Amino acid sequence: VIDRHQNSRYVDDAYLLIGRGRLLQHDLNNALETFKYINSIEHDSKTQQSALIELATLYLHQSDFESAQKVFNFISENPVSASLEQELLLVQAYAFQKQNALAKSIPLLEKAAPRAKSRAARGRLFYILGQMHQELGQIGAAQKAYEQCLKQKSRYDLTLHAQIAILALSDNIAGLEKLLKDPKNQDLQSDIFLAIGQIHFQHKDYDLARKNWENGGANNPNKGELYFQLGRLFSNQLKDYRNAATYFDSAATFLPAQHTQFQTAQKLSKQWGEFARLDASIKLQDS
């Protein structure tokens, strides 16, 4: 379209698709230039707004919040088309979430969640709302959001996680153990063990917390986060420093680079690794 039909009114749409493709390929510099270029050529307002929203998303991926806010301010100068309002709400909510301003992100998500077109999208947004409310200690609001997630009847794994969250909020270990016995939940047993362990940990039943978390570590794709929690448990509560060193080392290995605890895990792995080396040396040389 761009090479052969330069006078076409779809040229800006073609550039928008190219920019999105580059963003998906994480070719951020070229994506940035593409979205900026769209705003310098003839275009309709909807395509311009779409490009600006994508530009803000790109800045957020780079944690350049100041530039993203400038784009949001520019967008706000003109009415946003109804078809793009939902997309803008989600990107703005994501901006606040990335800055850990959950109290500002929640109202935007509460507006966007019921508007999502598919049950899967609505379920996912309500589940995220539940997580945010829970992190802020708003237990009643968290439970309502998880219940809304259940009502969407979307993917089974998402529905199960909402059930786990509701049972965990009420310390319902019996309900969680019932989920463990259901054959349908076999692939997600590790998440149920994690929730049970968290309840025991909050009640200072550290041995039971350790037992459930270790059970949850088996065949768990998110084992890095579990190992990080076990490292903290062994270092802070159980005072078993050798095992703490082992679990922090495992956490540093299995946590993905984008995880919020990744840098902390790398630092603790190095520090506790040095501790384990010195501890072994002392035990070897002790007479």
mmCIF file of C-alpha atoms in Angstrom:
data_model
loop_
_atom_site.group_PDB
_atom_site.id
_atom_site.type_symbol
_atom_site.label_atom_id
_atom_site.label_comp_id
_atom_site.label_asym_id
_atom_site.label_seq_id
_atom_site.Cartn_x
_atom_site.Cartn_y
_atom_site.Cartn_z
ATOM 1 C CA VAL A 1 0.000 0.000 0.000
ATOM 2 C CA ILE A 2 2.708 2.482 1.021
ATOM 3 C CA ASP A 3 4.977 1.810 -1.977
ATOM 4 C CA ARG A 4 2.343 1.463 -4.693
ATOM 5 C CA HIS A 5 -0.562 3.637 -3.567
ATOM 6 C CA GLN A 6 0.966 6.721 -1.982
ATOM 7 C CA ASN A 7 -2.227 8.745 -2.471
ATOM 8 C CA SER A 8 -4.400 6.144 -0.784
ATOM 9 C CA ARG A 9 -6.274 7.126 2.366
ATOM 10 C CA TYR A 10 -5.090 3.811 3.872
ATOM 11 C CA VAL A 11 -1.399 4.767 3.959
ATOM 12 C CA ASP A 12 -1.624 5.899 7.584
ATOM 13 C CA ASP A 13 -3.469 2.666 8.483
ATOM 14 C CA ALA A 14 -0.654 0.672 6.865
ATOM 15 C CA TYR A 15 1.932 2.568 8.898
ATOM 16 C CA LEU A 16 -0.117 1.884 12.048
ATOM 17 C CA LEU A 17 -0.004 -1.877 11.358
ATOM 18 C CA ILE A 18 3.742 -1.687 10.695
ATOM 19 C CA GLY A 19 4.269 0.183 13.971
ATOM 20 C CA ARG A 20 2.261 -2.428 15.888
ATOM 21 C CA GLY A 21 4.260 -5.206 14.254
ATOM 22 C CA ARG A 22 7.516 -3.563 15.257
ATOM 23 C CA LEU A 23 6.230 -3.098 18.813
ATOM 24 C CA LEU A 24 5.337 -6.798 18.999
ATOM 25 C CA GLN A 25 8.826 -7.660 17.747
ATOM 26 C CA HIS A 26 10.240 -5.346 20.443
ATOM 27 C CA ASP A 27 11.837 -3.207 17.741
ATOM 28 C CA LEU A 28 11.076 -0.182 19.897
ATOM 29 C CA ASN A 29 13.146 2.497 18.160
ATOM 30 C CA ASN A 30 11.614 1.864 14.728
ATOM 31 C CA ALA A 31 8.141 1.474 16.253
ATOM 32 C CA LEU A 32 8.603 4.850 17.968
ATOM 33 C CA GLU A 33 9.560 6.546 14.703
ATOM 34 C CA THR A 34 6.613 4.912 12.905
ATOM 35 C CA PHE A 35 4.015 6.122 15.419
ATOM 36 C CA LYS A 36 5.501 9.622 15.393
ATOM 37 C CA TYR A 37 5.518 9.670 11.593
ATOM 38 C CA ILE A 38 1.800 8.869 11.441
ATOM 39 C CA ASN A 39 1.133 12.153 13.221
ATOM 40 C CA SER A 40 3.133 14.084 10.627
ATOM 41 C CA ILE A 41 1.225 12.907 7.537
ATOM 42 C CA GLU A 42 -2.347 13.284 6.342
ATOM 43 C CA HIS A 43 -4.576 11.070 8.442
ATOM 44 C CA ASP A 44 -7.966 10.819 10.041
ATOM 45 C CA SER A 45 -8.355 11.533 13.750
ATOM 46 C CA LYS A 46 -9.102 7.909 14.679
ATOM 47 C CA THR A 47 -5.847 6.639 13.146
ATOM 48 C CA GLN A 48 -3.941 9.452 14.845
ATOM 49 C CA GLN A 49 -5.499 8.592 18.208
ATOM 50 C CA SER A 50 -4.672 4.899 17.719
ATOM 51 C CA ALA A 51 -1.057 5.790 16.936
ATOM 52 C CA LEU A 52 -0.855 8.026 20.004
ATOM 53 C CA ILE A 53 -2.218 5.277 22.260
ATOM 54 C CA GLU A 54 0.353 2.855 20.827
ATOM 55 C CA LEU A 55 3.054 5.497 21.362
ATOM 56 C CA ALA A 56 2.059 5.870 25.017
ATOM 57 C CA THR A 57 2.141 2.066 25.385
ATOM 58 C CA LEU A 58 5.648 2.006 23.948
ATOM 59 C CA TYR A 59 6.845 4.653 26.409
ATOM 60 C CA LEU A 60 5.338 2.608 29.248
ATOM 61 C CA HIS A 61 7.280 -0.466 28.113
ATOM 62 C CA GLN A 62 10.398 1.690 28.477
ATOM 63 C CA SER A 63 9.201 3.044 31.869
ATOM 64 C CA ASP A 64 9.358 6.562 30.381
ATOM 65 C CA PHE A 65 6.352 7.782 32.348
ATOM 66 C CA GLU A 66 6.956 11.476 31.671
ATOM 67 C CA SER A 67 6.765 11.003 27.887
ATOM 68 C CA ALA A 68 3.724 8.745 28.242
ATOM 69 C CA GLN A 69 1.937 11.408 30.298
ATOM 70 C CA LYS A 70 2.686 14.036 27.633
ATOM 71 C CA VAL A 71 1.016 11.784 25.072
ATOM 72 C CA PHE A 72 -2.008 11.291 27.351
ATOM 73 C CA ASN A 73 -2.260 15.075 27.783
ATOM 74 C CA PHE A 74 -2.151 15.539 24.012
ATOM 75 C CA ILE A 75 -4.876 12.910 23.501
ATOM 76 C CA SER A 76 -7.101 14.585 26.115
ATOM 77 C CA GLU A 77 -7.183 17.811 24.073
ATOM 78 C CA ASN A 78 -9.648 16.186 21.649
ATOM 79 C CA PRO A 79 -12.601 13.825 22.220
ATOM 80 C CA VAL A 80 -11.600 10.181 21.861
ATOM 81 C CA SER A 81 -13.746 8.062 19.570
ATOM 82 C CA ALA A 82 -16.003 5.593 21.362
ATOM 83 C CA SER A 83 -14.231 2.604 19.807
ATOM 84 C CA LEU A 84 -10.873 3.743 21.248
ATOM 85 C CA GLU A 85 -12.071 4.841 24.699
ATOM 86 C CA GLN A 86 -11.791 1.290 26.100
ATOM 87 C CA GLU A 87 -8.241 0.907 24.783
ATOM 88 C CA LEU A 88 -7.229 4.265 26.268
ATOM 89 C CA LEU A 89 -8.719 3.352 29.674
ATOM 90 C CA LEU A 90 -6.679 0.140 29.770
ATOM 91 C CA VAL A 91 -3.418 1.847 28.773
ATOM 92 C CA GLN A 92 -3.902 4.599 31.371
ATOM 93 C CA ALA A 93 -4.697 1.972 34.035
ATOM 94 C CA TYR A 94 -1.533 0.122 33.030
ATOM 95 C CA ALA A 95 0.466 3.357 33.378
ATOM 96 C CA PHE A 96 -0.651 3.803 36.994
ATOM 97 C CA GLN A 97 -0.118 0.102 37.707
ATOM 98 C CA LYS A 98 3.481 0.284 36.441
ATOM 99 C CA GLN A 99 4.095 3.214 38.779
ATOM 100 C CA ASN A 100 2.562 1.224 41.664
ATOM 101 C CA ALA A 101 -0.259 3.776 41.954
ATOM 102 C CA LEU A 102 -2.941 1.114 42.294
ATOM 103 C CA ALA A 103 -5.468 3.464 43.904
ATOM 104 C CA LYS A 104 -5.456 5.501 40.658
ATOM 105 C CA SER A 105 -5.465 2.448 38.404
ATOM 106 C CA ILE A 106 -8.471 0.771 40.025
ATOM 107 C CA PRO A 107 -11.191 3.322 39.019
ATOM 108 C CA LEU A 108 -10.091 3.118 35.380
ATOM 109 C CA LEU A 109 -10.219 -0.684 35.409
ATOM 110 C CA GLU A 110 -13.589 -0.660 37.162
ATOM 111 C CA LYS A 111 -14.889 1.439 34.285
ATOM 112 C CA ALA A 112 -13.235 -0.717 31.616
ATOM 113 C CA ALA A 113 -13.943 -4.225 32.948
ATOM 114 C CA PRO A 114 -17.739 -4.359 32.357
ATOM 115 C CA ARG A 115 -17.270 -2.852 28.879
ATOM 116 C CA ALA A 116 -14.916 -5.577 27.612
ATOM 117 C CA LYS A 117 -16.520 -7.384 24.693
ATOM 118 C CA SER A 118 -15.564 -10.980 25.461
ATOM 119 C CA ARG A 119 -16.179 -12.987 28.617
ATOM 120 C CA ALA A 120 -12.483 -13.908 28.694
ATOM 121 C CA ALA A 121 -11.437 -10.241 28.677
ATOM 122 C CA ARG A 122 -14.010 -9.303 31.328
ATOM 123 C CA GLY A 123 -12.940 -12.218 33.530
ATOM 124 C CA ARG A 124 -9.273 -11.284 33.242
ATOM 125 C CA LEU A 125 -9.902 -7.613 34.106
ATOM 126 C CA PHE A 126 -12.081 -8.455 37.118
ATOM 127 C CA TYR A 127 -9.387 -10.855 38.333
ATOM 128 C CA ILE A 128 -6.732 -8.124 38.050
ATOM 129 C CA LEU A 129 -9.048 -5.791 39.965
ATOM 130 C CA GLY A 130 -9.310 -8.397 42.712
ATOM 131 C CA GLN A 131 -5.525 -8.639 42.918
ATOM 132 C CA MET A 132 -5.172 -4.847 43.145
ATOM 133 C CA HIS A 133 -7.806 -4.493 45.869
ATOM 134 C CA GLN A 134 -6.197 -7.362 47.765
ATOM 135 C CA GLU A 135 -2.769 -5.745 47.573
ATOM 136 C CA LEU A 136 -4.242 -2.552 49.049
ATOM 137 C CA GLY A 137 -5.881 -4.529 51.863
ATOM 138 C CA GLN A 138 -9.399 -3.880 50.540
ATOM 139 C CA ILE A 139 -10.607 -7.422 51.206
ATOM 140 C CA GLY A 140 -14.341 -6.838 50.652
ATOM 141 C CA ALA A 141 -13.773 -5.138 47.297
ATOM 142 C CA ALA A 142 -11.287 -7.858 46.310
ATOM 143 C CA GLN A 143 -13.825 -10.587 47.026
ATOM 144 C CA LYS A 144 -16.506 -8.814 44.963
ATOM 145 C CA ALA A 145 -14.106 -8.488 42.023
ATOM 146 C CA TYR A 146 -13.157 -12.172 42.185
ATOM 147 C CA GLU A 147 -16.869 -13.084 42.332
ATOM 148 C CA GLN A 148 -17.463 -10.969 39.209
ATOM 149 C CA CYS A 149 -14.629 -12.903 37.563
ATOM 150 C CA LEU A 150 -16.417 -16.174 38.404
ATOM 151 C CA LYS A 151 -19.674 -14.894 36.904
ATOM 152 C CA GLN A 152 -18.033 -14.430 33.492
ATOM 153 C CA LYS A 153 -17.523 -18.218 33.231
ATOM 154 C CA SER A 154 -14.504 -17.773 30.991
ATOM 155 C CA ARG A 155 -11.393 -19.981 30.924
ATOM 156 C CA TYR A 156 -11.337 -22.745 33.530
ATOM 157 C CA ASP A 157 -7.862 -21.870 34.843
ATOM 158 C CA LEU A 158 -8.903 -18.251 35.438
ATOM 159 C CA THR A 159 -12.128 -19.352 37.136
ATOM 160 C CA LEU A 160 -10.154 -21.731 39.360
ATOM 161 C CA HIS A 161 -7.716 -18.989 40.352
ATOM 162 C CA ALA A 162 -10.654 -16.769 41.295
ATOM 163 C CA GLN A 163 -12.024 -19.609 43.450
ATOM 164 C CA ILE A 164 -8.621 -20.057 45.105
ATOM 165 C CA ALA A 165 -8.412 -16.322 45.808
ATOM 166 C CA ILE A 166 -11.898 -16.203 47.382
ATOM 167 C CA LEU A 167 -11.164 -19.217 49.609
ATOM 168 C CA ALA A 168 -7.757 -17.802 50.586
ATOM 169 C CA LEU A 169 -9.293 -14.450 51.591
ATOM 170 C CA SER A 170 -11.516 -16.254 54.104
ATOM 171 C CA ASP A 171 -8.714 -18.611 55.308
ATOM 172 C CA ASN A 172 -10.821 -21.532 54.081
ATOM 173 C CA ILE A 173 -8.189 -24.286 54.107
ATOM 174 C CA ALA A 174 -10.863 -27.024 53.956
ATOM 175 C CA GLY A 175 -12.240 -25.526 50.733
ATOM 176 C CA LEU A 176 -8.762 -25.311 49.208
ATOM 177 C CA GLU A 177 -7.991 -28.923 50.161
ATOM 178 C CA LYS A 178 -11.244 -29.943 48.468
ATOM 179 C CA LEU A 179 -10.015 -28.264 45.274
ATOM 180 C CA LEU A 180 -6.771 -30.265 45.585
ATOM 181 C CA LYS A 181 -8.726 -33.529 45.399
ATOM 182 C CA ASP A 182 -10.593 -32.581 42.209
ATOM 183 C CA PRO A 183 -8.899 -34.394 39.250
ATOM 184 C CA LYS A 184 -9.634 -31.395 37.002
ATOM 185 C CA ASN A 185 -7.243 -29.279 39.074
ATOM 186 C CA GLN A 186 -4.260 -31.598 38.897
ATOM 187 C CA ASP A 187 -2.239 -29.291 36.641
ATOM 188 C CA LEU A 188 -2.826 -26.328 38.964
ATOM 189 C CA GLN A 189 -2.297 -28.028 42.316
ATOM 190 C CA SER A 190 0.872 -25.990 42.893
ATOM 191 C CA ASP A 191 -1.174 -22.765 43.038
ATOM 192 C CA ILE A 192 -3.531 -24.314 45.595
ATOM 193 C CA PHE A 193 -0.590 -25.457 47.742
ATOM 194 C CA LEU A 194 0.804 -21.923 47.498
ATOM 195 C CA ALA A 195 -2.459 -20.434 48.815
ATOM 196 C CA ILE A 196 -2.667 -22.953 51.680
ATOM 197 C CA GLY A 197 0.952 -22.254 52.615
ATOM 198 C CA GLN A 198 0.275 -18.514 52.641
ATOM 199 C CA ILE A 199 -2.588 -18.974 55.116
ATOM 200 C CA HIS A 200 -0.372 -21.058 57.411
ATOM 201 C CA PHE A 201 2.393 -18.463 57.107
ATOM 202 C CA GLN A 202 0.038 -15.648 58.130
ATOM 203 C CA HIS A 203 -0.957 -17.743 61.163
ATOM 204 C CA LYS A 204 2.766 -18.285 61.944
ATOM 205 C CA ASP A 205 2.488 -22.041 61.350
ATOM 206 C CA TYR A 206 5.839 -21.961 59.580
ATOM 207 C CA ASP A 207 6.412 -25.719 59.333
ATOM 208 C CA LEU A 208 3.037 -26.202 57.627
ATOM 209 C CA ALA A 209 3.749 -23.215 55.375
ATOM 210 C CA ARG A 210 7.084 -24.764 54.372
ATOM 211 C CA LYS A 211 5.497 -28.170 53.732
ATOM 212 C CA ASN A 212 2.801 -26.776 51.448
ATOM 213 C CA TRP A 213 5.160 -24.445 49.591
ATOM 214 C CA GLU A 214 7.588 -27.285 48.963
ATOM 215 C CA ASN A 215 4.704 -29.419 47.672
ATOM 216 C CA GLY A 216 3.737 -26.503 45.447
ATOM 217 C CA GLY A 217 7.252 -26.326 44.003
ATOM 218 C CA ALA A 218 6.815 -29.633 42.187
ATOM 219 C CA ASN A 219 5.989 -29.165 38.488
ATOM 220 C CA ASN A 220 5.279 -25.464 39.006
ATOM 221 C CA PRO A 221 6.140 -23.135 36.088
ATOM 222 C CA ASN A 222 6.197 -20.228 38.583
ATOM 223 C CA LYS A 223 8.545 -21.978 40.992
ATOM 224 C CA GLY A 224 10.896 -18.962 41.079
ATOM 225 C CA GLU A 225 8.413 -16.936 43.125
ATOM 226 C CA LEU A 226 7.810 -19.928 45.386
ATOM 227 C CA TYR A 227 11.532 -20.415 45.992
ATOM 228 C CA PHE A 228 11.853 -16.715 46.807
ATOM 229 C CA GLN A 229 9.153 -17.042 49.483
ATOM 230 C CA LEU A 230 10.851 -20.170 50.861
ATOM 231 C CA GLY A 231 14.175 -18.323 51.026
ATOM 232 C CA ARG A 232 12.563 -15.604 53.115
ATOM 233 C CA LEU A 233 10.858 -18.170 55.320
ATOM 234 C CA PHE A 234 14.097 -20.067 56.041
ATOM 235 C CA SER A 235 16.125 -16.890 56.610
ATOM 236 C CA ASN A 236 13.669 -14.799 58.645
ATOM 237 C CA GLN A 237 11.436 -17.238 60.514
ATOM 238 C CA LEU A 238 13.117 -20.653 60.593
ATOM 239 C CA LYS A 239 16.697 -19.298 60.914
ATOM 240 C CA ASP A 240 17.898 -22.156 58.701
ATOM 241 C CA TYR A 241 20.497 -20.191 56.758
ATOM 242 C CA ARG A 242 21.911 -23.021 54.656
ATOM 243 C CA ASN A 243 18.498 -23.787 53.163
ATOM 244 C CA ALA A 244 17.833 -20.056 52.789
ATOM 245 C CA ALA A 245 20.975 -19.770 50.636
ATOM 246 C CA THR A 246 19.838 -22.713 48.495
ATOM 247 C CA TYR A 247 16.335 -21.340 47.920
ATOM 248 C CA PHE A 248 17.517 -17.807 47.107
ATOM 249 C CA ASP A 249 19.920 -19.298 44.566
ATOM 250 C CA SER A 250 17.035 -21.249 43.006
ATOM 251 C CA ALA A 251 14.838 -18.122 42.992
ATOM 252 C CA ALA A 252 17.512 -16.179 41.103
ATOM 253 C CA THR A 253 17.654 -18.998 38.539
ATOM 254 C CA PHE A 254 13.929 -19.429 37.922
ATOM 255 C CA LEU A 255 12.461 -15.922 38.325
ATOM 256 C CA PRO A 256 11.896 -14.223 34.931
ATOM 257 C CA ALA A 257 13.814 -10.994 34.321
ATOM 258 C CA GLN A 258 10.596 -8.913 34.227
ATOM 259 C CA HIS A 259 9.470 -10.111 37.673
ATOM 260 C CA THR A 260 9.291 -7.395 40.340
ATOM 261 C CA GLN A 261 11.531 -9.438 42.685
ATOM 262 C CA PHE A 262 14.117 -10.382 40.030
ATOM 263 C CA GLN A 263 16.775 -7.826 41.021
ATOM 264 C CA THR A 264 16.256 -8.508 44.733
ATOM 265 C CA ALA A 265 16.590 -12.246 44.126
ATOM 266 C CA GLN A 266 19.852 -11.748 42.215
ATOM 267 C CA LYS A 267 21.265 -9.643 45.041
ATOM 268 C CA LEU A 268 20.154 -12.061 47.767
ATOM 269 C CA SER A 269 21.467 -15.039 45.806
ATOM 270 C CA LYS A 270 24.911 -13.440 45.649
ATOM 271 C CA GLN A 271 24.906 -12.447 49.335
ATOM 272 C CA TRP A 272 23.609 -15.777 50.609
ATOM 273 C CA GLY A 273 25.925 -17.665 48.261
ATOM 274 C CA GLU A 274 28.859 -15.900 49.908
ATOM 275 C CA PHE A 275 27.380 -16.727 53.321
ATOM 276 C CA ALA A 276 27.104 -20.426 52.379
ATOM 277 C CA ARG A 277 30.735 -20.426 51.169
ATOM 278 C CA LEU A 278 32.010 -18.870 54.403
ATOM 279 C CA ASP A 279 29.776 -21.100 56.535
ATOM 280 C CA ALA A 280 31.133 -24.223 54.789
ATOM 281 C CA SER A 281 34.696 -22.947 55.248
ATOM 282 C CA ILE A 282 34.181 -22.385 58.980
ATOM 283 C CA LYS A 283 32.696 -25.858 59.446
ATOM 284 C CA LEU A 284 35.593 -27.406 57.498
ATOM 285 C CA GLN A 285 38.283 -25.534 59.432
ATOM 286 C CA ASP A 286 36.635 -25.775 62.837
ATOM 287 C CA SER A 287 38.540 -28.057 65.237
#
